mmCIF file of C-alpha atoms and ligand atoms in Angstrom:
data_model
loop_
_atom_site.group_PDB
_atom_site.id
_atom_site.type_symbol
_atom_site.label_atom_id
_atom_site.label_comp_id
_atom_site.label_asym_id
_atom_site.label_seq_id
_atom_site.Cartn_x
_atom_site.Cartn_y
_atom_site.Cartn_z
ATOM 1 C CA UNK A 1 -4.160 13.546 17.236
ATOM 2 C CA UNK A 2 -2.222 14.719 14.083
ATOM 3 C CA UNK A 3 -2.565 13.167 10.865
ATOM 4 C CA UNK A 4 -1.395 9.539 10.216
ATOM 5 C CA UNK A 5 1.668 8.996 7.685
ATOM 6 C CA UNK A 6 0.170 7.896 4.375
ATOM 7 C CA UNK A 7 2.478 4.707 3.804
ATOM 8 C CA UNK A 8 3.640 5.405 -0.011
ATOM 9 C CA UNK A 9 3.422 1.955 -1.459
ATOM 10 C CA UNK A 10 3.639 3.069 -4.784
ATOM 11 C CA UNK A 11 7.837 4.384 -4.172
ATOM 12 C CA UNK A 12 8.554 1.421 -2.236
ATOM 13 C CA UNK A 13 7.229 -0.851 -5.087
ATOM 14 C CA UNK A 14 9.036 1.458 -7.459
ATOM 15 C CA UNK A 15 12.341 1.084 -5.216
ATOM 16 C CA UNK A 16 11.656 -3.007 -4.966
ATOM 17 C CA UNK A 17 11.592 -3.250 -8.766
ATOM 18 C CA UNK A 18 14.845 -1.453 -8.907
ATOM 19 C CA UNK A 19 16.614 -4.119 -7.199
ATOM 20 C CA UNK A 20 15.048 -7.146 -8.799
ATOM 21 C CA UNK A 21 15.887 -5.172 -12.031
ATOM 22 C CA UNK A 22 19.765 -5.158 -11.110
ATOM 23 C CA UNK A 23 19.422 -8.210 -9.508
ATOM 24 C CA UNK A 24 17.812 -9.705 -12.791
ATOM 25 C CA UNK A 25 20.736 -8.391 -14.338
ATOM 26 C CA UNK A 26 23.323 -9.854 -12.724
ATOM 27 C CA UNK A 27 22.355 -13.520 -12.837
ATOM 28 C CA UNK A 28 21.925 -13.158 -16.506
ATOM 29 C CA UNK A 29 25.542 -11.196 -17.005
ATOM 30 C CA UNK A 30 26.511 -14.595 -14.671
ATOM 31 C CA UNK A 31 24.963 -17.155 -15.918
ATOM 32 C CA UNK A 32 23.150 -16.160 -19.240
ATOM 33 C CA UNK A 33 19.719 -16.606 -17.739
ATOM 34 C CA UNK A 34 16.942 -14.883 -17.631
ATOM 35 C CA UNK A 35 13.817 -14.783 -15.322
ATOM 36 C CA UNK A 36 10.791 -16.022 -16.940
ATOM 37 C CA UNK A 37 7.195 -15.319 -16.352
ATOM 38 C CA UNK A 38 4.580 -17.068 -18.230
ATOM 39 C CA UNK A 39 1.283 -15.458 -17.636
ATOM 40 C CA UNK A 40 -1.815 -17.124 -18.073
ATOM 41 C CA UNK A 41 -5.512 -15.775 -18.952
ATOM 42 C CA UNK A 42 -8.747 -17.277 -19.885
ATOM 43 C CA UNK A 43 -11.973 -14.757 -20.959
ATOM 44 C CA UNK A 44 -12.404 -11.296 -21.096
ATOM 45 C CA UNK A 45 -13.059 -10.251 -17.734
ATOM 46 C CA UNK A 46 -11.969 -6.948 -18.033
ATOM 47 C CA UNK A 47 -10.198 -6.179 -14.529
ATOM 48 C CA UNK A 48 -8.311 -9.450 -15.292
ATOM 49 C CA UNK A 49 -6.895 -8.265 -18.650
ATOM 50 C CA UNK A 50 -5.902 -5.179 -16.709
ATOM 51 C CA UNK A 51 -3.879 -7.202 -13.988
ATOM 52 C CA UNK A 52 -2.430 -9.492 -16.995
ATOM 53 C CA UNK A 53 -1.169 -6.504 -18.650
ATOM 54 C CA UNK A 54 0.395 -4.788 -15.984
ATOM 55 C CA UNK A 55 2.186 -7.763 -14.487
ATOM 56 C CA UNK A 56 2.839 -8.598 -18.396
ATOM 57 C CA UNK A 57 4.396 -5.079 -18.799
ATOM 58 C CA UNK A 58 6.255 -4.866 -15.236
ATOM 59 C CA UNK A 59 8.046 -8.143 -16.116
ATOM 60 C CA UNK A 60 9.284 -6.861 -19.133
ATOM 61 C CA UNK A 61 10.416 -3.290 -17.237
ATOM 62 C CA UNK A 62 12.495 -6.089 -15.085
ATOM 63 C CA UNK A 63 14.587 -7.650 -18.586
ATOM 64 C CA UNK A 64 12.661 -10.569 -17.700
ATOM 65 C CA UNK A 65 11.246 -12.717 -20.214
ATOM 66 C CA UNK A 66 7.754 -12.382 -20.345
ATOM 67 C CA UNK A 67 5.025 -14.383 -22.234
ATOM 68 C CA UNK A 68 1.549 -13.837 -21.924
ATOM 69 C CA UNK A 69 -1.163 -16.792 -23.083
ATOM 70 C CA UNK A 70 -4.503 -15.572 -24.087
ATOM 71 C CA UNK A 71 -6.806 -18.170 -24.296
ATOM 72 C CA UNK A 72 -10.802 -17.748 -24.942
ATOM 73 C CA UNK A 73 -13.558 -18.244 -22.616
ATOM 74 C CA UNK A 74 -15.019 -21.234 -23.802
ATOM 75 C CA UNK A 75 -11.690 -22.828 -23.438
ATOM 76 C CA UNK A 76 -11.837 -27.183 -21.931
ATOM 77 C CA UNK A 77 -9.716 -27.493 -18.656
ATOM 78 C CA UNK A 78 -8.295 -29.709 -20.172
ATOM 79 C CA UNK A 79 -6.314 -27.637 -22.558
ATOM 80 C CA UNK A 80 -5.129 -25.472 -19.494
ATOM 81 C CA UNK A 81 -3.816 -28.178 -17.640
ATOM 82 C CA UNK A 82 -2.247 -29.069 -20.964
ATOM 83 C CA UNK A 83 -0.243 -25.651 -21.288
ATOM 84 C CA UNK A 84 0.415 -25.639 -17.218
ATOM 85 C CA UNK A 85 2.130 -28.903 -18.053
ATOM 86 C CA UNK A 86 4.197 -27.321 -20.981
ATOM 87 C CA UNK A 87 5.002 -24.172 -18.864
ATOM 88 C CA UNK A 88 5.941 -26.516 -16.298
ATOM 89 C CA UNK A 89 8.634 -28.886 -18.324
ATOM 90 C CA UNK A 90 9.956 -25.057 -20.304
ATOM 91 C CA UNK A 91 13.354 -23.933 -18.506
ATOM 92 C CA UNK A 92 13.034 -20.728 -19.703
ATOM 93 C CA UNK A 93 9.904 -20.172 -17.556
ATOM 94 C CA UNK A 94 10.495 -19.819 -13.814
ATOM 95 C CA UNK A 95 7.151 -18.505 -12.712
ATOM 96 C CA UNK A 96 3.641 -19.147 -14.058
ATOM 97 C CA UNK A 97 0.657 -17.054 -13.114
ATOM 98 C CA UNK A 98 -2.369 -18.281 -14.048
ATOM 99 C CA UNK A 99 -5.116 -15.120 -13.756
ATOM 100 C CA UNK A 100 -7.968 -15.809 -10.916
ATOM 101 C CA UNK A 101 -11.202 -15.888 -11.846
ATOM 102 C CA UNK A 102 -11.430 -19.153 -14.077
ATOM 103 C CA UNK A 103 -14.825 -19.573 -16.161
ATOM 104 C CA UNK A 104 -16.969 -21.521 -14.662
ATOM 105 C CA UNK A 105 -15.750 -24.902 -17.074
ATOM 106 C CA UNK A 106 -12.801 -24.526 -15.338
ATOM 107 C CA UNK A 107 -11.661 -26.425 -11.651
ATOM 108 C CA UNK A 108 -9.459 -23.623 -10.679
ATOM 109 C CA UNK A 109 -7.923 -25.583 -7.248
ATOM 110 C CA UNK A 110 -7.235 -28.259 -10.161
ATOM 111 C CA UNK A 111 -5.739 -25.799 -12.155
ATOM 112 C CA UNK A 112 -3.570 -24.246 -9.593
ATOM 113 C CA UNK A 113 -2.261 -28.074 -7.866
ATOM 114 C CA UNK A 114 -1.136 -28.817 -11.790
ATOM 115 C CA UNK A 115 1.669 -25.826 -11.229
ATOM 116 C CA UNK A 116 4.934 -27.030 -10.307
ATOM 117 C CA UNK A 117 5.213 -25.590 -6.851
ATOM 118 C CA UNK A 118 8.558 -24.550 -7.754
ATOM 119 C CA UNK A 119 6.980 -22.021 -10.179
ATOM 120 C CA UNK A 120 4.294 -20.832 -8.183
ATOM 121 C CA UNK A 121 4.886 -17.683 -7.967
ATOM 122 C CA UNK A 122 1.777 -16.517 -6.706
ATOM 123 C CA UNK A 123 2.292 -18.507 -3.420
ATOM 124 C CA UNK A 124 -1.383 -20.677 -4.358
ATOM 125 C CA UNK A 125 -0.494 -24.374 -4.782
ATOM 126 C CA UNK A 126 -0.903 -26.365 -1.588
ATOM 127 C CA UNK A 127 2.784 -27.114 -1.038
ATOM 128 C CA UNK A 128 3.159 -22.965 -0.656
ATOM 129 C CA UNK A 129 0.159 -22.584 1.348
ATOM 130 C CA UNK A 130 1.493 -25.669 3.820
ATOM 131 C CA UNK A 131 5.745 -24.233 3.915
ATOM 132 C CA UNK A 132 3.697 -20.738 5.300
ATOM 133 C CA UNK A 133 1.451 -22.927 7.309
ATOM 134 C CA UNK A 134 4.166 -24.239 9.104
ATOM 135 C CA UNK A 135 6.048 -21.013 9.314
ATOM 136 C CA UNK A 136 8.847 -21.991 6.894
ATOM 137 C CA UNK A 137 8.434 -18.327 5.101
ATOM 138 C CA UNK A 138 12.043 -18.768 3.729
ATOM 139 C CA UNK A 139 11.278 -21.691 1.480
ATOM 140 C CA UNK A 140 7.833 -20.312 0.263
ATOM 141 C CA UNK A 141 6.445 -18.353 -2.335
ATOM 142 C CA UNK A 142 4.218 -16.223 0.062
ATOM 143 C CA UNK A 143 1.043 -14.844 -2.369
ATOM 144 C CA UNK A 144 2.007 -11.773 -3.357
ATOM 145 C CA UNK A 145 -0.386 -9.015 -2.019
ATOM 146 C CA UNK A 146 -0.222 -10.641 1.818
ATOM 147 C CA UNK A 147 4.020 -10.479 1.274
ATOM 148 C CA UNK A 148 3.746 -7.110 -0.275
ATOM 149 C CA UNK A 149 1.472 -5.897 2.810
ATOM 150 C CA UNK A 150 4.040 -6.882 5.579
ATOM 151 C CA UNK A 151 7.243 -5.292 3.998
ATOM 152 C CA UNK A 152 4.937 -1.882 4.462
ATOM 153 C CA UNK A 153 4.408 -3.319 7.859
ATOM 154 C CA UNK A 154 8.060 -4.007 9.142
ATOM 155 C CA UNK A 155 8.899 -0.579 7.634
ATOM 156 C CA UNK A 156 6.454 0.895 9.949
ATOM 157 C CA UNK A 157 6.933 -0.975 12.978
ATOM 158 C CA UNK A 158 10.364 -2.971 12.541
ATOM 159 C CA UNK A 159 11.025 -6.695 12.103
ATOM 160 C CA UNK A 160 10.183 -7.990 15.363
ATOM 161 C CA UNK A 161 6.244 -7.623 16.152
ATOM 162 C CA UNK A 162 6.275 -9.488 19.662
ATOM 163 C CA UNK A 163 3.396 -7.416 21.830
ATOM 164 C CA UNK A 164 1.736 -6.405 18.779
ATOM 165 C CA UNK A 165 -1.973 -7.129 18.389
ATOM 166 C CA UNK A 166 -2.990 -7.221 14.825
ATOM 167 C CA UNK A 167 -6.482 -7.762 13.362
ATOM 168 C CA UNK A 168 -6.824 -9.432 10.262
ATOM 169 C CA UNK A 169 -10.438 -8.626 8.822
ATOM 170 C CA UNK A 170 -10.911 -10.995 6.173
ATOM 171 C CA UNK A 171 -10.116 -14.511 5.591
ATOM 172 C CA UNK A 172 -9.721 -15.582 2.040
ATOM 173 C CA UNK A 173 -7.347 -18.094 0.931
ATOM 174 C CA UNK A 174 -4.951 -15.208 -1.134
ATOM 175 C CA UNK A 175 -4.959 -12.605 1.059
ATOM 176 C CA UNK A 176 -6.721 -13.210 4.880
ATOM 177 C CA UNK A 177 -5.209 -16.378 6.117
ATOM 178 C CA UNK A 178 -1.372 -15.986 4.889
ATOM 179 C CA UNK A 179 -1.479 -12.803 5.829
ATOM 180 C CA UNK A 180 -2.587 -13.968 9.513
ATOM 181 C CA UNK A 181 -0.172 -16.459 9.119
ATOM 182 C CA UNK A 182 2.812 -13.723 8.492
ATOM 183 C CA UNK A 183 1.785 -11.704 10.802
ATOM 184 C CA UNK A 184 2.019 -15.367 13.458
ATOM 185 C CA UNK A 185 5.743 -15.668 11.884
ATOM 186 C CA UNK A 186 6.500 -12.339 13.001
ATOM 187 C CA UNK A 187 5.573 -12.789 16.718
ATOM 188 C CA UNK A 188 2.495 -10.837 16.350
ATOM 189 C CA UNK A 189 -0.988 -11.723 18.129
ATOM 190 C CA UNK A 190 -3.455 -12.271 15.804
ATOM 191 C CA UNK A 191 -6.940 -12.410 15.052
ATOM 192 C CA UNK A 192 -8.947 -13.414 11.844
ATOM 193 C CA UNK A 193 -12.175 -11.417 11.803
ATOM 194 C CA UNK A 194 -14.569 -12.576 9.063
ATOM 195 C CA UNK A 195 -18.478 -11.743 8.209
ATOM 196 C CA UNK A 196 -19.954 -14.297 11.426
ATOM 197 C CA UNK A 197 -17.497 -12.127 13.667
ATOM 198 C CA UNK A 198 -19.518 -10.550 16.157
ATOM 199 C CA UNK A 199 -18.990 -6.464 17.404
ATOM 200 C CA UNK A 200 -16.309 -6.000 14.574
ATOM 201 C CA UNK A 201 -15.957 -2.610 15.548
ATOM 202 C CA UNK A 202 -14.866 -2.975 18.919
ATOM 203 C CA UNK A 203 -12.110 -6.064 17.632
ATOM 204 C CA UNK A 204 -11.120 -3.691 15.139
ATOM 205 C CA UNK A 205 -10.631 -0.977 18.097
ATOM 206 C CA UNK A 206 -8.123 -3.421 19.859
ATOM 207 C CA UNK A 207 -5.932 -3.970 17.230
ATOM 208 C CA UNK A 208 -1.948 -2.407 16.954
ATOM 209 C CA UNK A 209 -1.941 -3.474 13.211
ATOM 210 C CA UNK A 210 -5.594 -3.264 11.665
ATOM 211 C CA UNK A 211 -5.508 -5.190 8.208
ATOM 212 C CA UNK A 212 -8.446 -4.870 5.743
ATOM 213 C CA UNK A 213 -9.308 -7.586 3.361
ATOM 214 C CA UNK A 214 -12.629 -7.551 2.912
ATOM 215 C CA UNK A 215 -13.897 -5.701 -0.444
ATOM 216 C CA UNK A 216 -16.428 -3.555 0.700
ATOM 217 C CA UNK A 217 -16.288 0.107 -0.189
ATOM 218 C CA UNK A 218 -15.005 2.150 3.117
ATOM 219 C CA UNK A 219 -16.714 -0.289 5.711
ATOM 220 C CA UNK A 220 -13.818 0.342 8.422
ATOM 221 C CA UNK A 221 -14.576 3.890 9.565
ATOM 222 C CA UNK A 222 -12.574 5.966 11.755
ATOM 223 C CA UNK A 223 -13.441 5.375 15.127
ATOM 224 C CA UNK A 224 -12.665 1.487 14.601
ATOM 225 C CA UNK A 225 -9.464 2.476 14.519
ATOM 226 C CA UNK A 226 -7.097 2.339 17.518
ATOM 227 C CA UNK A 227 -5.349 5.681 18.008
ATOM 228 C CA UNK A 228 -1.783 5.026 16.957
ATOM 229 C CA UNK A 229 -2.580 2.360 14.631
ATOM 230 C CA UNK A 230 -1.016 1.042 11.598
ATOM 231 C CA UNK A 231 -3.690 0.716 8.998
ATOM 232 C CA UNK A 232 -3.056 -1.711 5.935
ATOM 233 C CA UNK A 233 -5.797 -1.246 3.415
ATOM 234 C CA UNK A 234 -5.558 -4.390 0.650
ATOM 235 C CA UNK A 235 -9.133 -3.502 -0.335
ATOM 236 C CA UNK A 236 -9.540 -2.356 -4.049
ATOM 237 C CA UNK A 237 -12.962 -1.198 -4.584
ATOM 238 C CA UNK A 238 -14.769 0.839 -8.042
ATOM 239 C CA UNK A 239 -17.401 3.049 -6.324
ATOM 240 C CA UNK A 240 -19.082 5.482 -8.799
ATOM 241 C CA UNK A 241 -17.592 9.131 -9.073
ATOM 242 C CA UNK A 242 -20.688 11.484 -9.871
ATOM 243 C CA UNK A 243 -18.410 14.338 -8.893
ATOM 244 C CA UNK A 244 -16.089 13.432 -11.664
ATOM 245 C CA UNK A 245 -18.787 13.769 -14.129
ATOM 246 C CA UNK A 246 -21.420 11.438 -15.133
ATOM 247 C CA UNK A 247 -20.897 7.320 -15.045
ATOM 248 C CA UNK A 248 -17.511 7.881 -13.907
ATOM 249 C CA UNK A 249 -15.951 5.947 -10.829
ATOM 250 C CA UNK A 250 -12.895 6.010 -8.288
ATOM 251 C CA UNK A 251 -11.200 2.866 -6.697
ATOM 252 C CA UNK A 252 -11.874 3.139 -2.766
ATOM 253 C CA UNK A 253 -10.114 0.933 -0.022
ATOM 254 C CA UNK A 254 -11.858 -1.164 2.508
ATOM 255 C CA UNK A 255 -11.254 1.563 5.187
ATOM 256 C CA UNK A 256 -12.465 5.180 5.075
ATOM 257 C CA UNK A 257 -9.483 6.554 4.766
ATOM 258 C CA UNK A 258 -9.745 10.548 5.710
ATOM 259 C CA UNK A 259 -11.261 9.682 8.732
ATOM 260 C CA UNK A 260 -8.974 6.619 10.115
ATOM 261 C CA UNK A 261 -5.614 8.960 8.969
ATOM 262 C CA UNK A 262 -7.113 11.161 12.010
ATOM 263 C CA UNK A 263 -6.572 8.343 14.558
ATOM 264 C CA UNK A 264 -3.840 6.269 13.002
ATOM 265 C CA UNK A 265 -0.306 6.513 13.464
ATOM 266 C CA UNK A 266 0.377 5.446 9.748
ATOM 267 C CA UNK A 267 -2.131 4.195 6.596
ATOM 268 C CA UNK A 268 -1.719 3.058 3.104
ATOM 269 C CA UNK A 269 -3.619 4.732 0.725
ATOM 270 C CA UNK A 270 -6.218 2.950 -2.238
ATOM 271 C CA UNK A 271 -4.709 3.545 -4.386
ATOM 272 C CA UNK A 272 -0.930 3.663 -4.201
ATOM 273 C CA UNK A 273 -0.832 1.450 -0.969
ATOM 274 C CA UNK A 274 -0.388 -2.199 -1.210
ATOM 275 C CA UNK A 275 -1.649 -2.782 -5.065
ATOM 276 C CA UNK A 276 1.656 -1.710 -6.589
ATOM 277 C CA UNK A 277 3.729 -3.757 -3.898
ATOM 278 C CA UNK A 278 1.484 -6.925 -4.981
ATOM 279 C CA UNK A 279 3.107 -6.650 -8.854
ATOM 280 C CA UNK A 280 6.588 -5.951 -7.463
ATOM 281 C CA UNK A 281 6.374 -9.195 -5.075
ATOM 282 C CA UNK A 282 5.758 -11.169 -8.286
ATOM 283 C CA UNK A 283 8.287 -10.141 -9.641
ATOM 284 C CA UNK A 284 10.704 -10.605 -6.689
ATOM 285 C CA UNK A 285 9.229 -14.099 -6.535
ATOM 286 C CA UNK A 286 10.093 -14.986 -10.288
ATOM 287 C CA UNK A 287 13.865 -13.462 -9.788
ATOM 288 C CA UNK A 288 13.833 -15.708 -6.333
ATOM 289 C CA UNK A 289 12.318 -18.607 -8.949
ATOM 290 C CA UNK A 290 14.881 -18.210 -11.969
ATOM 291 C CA UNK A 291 18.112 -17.914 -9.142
ATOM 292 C CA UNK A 292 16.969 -20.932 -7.268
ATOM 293 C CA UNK A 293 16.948 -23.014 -10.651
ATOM 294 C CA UNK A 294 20.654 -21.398 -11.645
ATOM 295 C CA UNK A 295 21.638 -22.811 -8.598
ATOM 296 C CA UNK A 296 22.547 -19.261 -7.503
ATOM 297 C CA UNK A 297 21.203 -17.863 -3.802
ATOM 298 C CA UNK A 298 18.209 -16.473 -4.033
ATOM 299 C CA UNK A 299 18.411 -12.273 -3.210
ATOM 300 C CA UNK A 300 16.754 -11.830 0.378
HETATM 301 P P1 NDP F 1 -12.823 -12.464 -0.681
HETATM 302 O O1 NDP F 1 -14.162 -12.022 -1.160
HETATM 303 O O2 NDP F 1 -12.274 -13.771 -1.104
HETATM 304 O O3 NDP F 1 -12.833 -12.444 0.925
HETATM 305 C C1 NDP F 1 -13.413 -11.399 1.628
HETATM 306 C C2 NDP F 1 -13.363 -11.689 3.104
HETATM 307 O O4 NDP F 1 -14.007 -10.603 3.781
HETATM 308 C C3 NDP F 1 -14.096 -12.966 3.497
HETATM 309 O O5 NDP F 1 -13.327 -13.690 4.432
HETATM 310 C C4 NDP F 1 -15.394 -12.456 4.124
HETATM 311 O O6 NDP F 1 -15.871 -13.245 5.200
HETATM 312 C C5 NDP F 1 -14.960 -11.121 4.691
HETATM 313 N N1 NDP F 1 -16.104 -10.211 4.804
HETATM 314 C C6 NDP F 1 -17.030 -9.916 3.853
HETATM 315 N N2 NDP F 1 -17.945 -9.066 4.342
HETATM 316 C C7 NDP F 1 -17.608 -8.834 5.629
HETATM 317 C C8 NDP F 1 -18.178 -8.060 6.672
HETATM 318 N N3 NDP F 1 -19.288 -7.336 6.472
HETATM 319 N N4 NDP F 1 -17.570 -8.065 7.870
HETATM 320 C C9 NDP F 1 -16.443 -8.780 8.084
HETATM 321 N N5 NDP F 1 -15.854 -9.537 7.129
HETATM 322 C C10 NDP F 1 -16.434 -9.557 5.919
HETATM 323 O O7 NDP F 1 -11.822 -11.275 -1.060
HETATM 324 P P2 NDP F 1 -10.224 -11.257 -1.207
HETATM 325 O O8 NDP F 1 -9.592 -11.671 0.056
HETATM 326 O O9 NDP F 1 -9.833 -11.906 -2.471
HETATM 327 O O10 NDP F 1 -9.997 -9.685 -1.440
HETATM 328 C C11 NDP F 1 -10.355 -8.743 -0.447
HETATM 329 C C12 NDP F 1 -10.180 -7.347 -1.019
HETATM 330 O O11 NDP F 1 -8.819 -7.158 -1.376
HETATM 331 C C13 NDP F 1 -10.967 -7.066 -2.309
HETATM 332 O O12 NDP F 1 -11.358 -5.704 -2.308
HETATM 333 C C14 NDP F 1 -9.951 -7.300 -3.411
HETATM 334 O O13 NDP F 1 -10.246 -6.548 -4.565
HETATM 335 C C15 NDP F 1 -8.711 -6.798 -2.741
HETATM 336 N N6 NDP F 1 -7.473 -7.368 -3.265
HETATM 337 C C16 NDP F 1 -6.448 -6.521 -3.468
HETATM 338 C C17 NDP F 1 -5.256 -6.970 -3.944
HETATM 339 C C18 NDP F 1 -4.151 -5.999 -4.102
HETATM 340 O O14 NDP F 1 -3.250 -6.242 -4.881
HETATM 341 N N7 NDP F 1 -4.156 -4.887 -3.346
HETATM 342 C C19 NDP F 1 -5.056 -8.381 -4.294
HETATM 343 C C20 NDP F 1 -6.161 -9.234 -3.916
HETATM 344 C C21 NDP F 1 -7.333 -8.722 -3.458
HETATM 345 P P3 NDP F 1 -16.447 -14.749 4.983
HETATM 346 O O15 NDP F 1 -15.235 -15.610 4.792
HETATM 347 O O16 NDP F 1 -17.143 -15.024 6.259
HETATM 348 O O17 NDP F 1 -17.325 -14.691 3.788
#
């Protein structure tokens, strides 16, 4: 079989931001508004303060307003809840982001039902999770990296996924189950593997659309793959890089990617496949946010 099509997440993220850019600009030339993303960190994990700063920085790239709230580790729920409830009542904030993992001090499902579902724009609080549990996708903000992942999926294999079979390996709360749930809205077959699934391999071999969540360094090897396959990857992994030079590292997927692109009909890469589409669904999220509260339909 030739060589899968390496899905180039990376352009179409670059090509989404374009539009909410222009998009961004035209309600404010209409109504003098702009979108407003309040992002929220507490600590100093350092993969965190990476996110923060990217989404930080992208948000700016779209002329949206963009605040960023640093607050230290040894920080009293309380006070969060206190600035979620400030963000919440501020009209010049249409999405808040508050930055997964919370220290331990910290109830983060508390945290995240304080948001104003309206400004959820990572798709977390449970009004969110239930509008995509009962299939009402429209309404929703779906979490970002599961939305991102199916845009590279309809490009591949169109709209419409009746017959499909897809296999969702992984089934976290942010990225397994609404992506499962997605794929269900699009007429796919599914099936949530998880770690008590038995003979993964031989699911994984049955599946159309083969999904990785899992975060384990290259688990999914080639011949799990289906020939003709489409292969989405969410898996961001920091394996060590001894041919780099000493102590340095590389970010693998959750598939082993050379060897699946030999049976697959198309794969995202790690990176360059689904991460950058996560950041530009935020941001398409917050524009959906700031229209909605103009009063002004929200771009499709
Ligand atoms: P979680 O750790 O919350 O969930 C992992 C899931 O994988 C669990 O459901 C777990 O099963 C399952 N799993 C673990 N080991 C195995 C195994 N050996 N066989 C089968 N299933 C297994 O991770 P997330 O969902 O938050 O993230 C998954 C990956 O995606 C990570 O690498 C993360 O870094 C990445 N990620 C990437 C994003 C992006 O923007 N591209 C955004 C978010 C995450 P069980 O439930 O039984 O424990």
């Amino acid at each position: 079989m030739s060589e899968a099509k390496r899905i180039d997440g990376k352009a179409r993220a670059a090509g989404l931001v374009e539009r909410v850019k222009a998009e961004a600009g035209a309600l404010e030339a209409a109504t003098g508004r702009r979108p407003g993303l309040a992002v929220v960190i507490v600590g100093e994990d350092p993969a965190s303060q990476v996110y923060v700063a990217s989404k930080a920085r992208m948000a700016e790239e779209c002329g949206f307003k963009s605040v960023k709230h640093v607050l230290g580790a040894e920080t009293p729920e309380a006070e969060l809840l206190d600035l979620v409830e400030r963000l919440n009542g501020d009209p010049t904030i249409h999405g808040i982001l508050v930055q997964l993992p919370l220290p331990r001090q910290i109830d983060a499902n508390k945290v995240i039902r304080a948001i104003a579902p309206e400004k959820d724009v990572d798709g977390f609080h449970l009004t969110n999770v239930g509008l995509v549990g009962i299939g009402d996708v429209a309404t929703a903000f779906v979490p970002c990296t599961p939305a991102g992942a199916m845009i590279l999926i309809r490009d591949a294999l169109g709209e419409d996924l009746s017959g499909r079979h897809a296999v969702v390996v992984g089934r976290s709360n942010i990225v397994g189950k609404p992506m499962a749930q997605l794929l269900l809205a699009a007429n796919a077959t599914v099936t949530i593997a998880h770690s008590r699934t038995a003979d993964l391999p031989a699911l994984c071999r049955m599946a159309d659309i083969l999904v990785a969540a899992v975060g384990r360094p290259e688990m999914i090897r080639g011949d799990w793959v289906k020939p003709g396959a489409v292969v989405i990857d969410v898996g961001i992994n920091r394996v060590e890089a001894p041919e780099k030079g000493e102590g340095r590292t590389r970010l693998v997927g959750d598939v082993a990617y050379a060897e699946a692109a030999e049976r697959a009909a198309a794969i995202t890469p790690v990176p360059g496949g689904v991460g950058p589409m996560t950041i530009a669904m935020l941001m398409a999220n917050t524009l959906v946010s700031a229209c909605r509260a103009a009063g002004r339909a929200a771009p499709k």
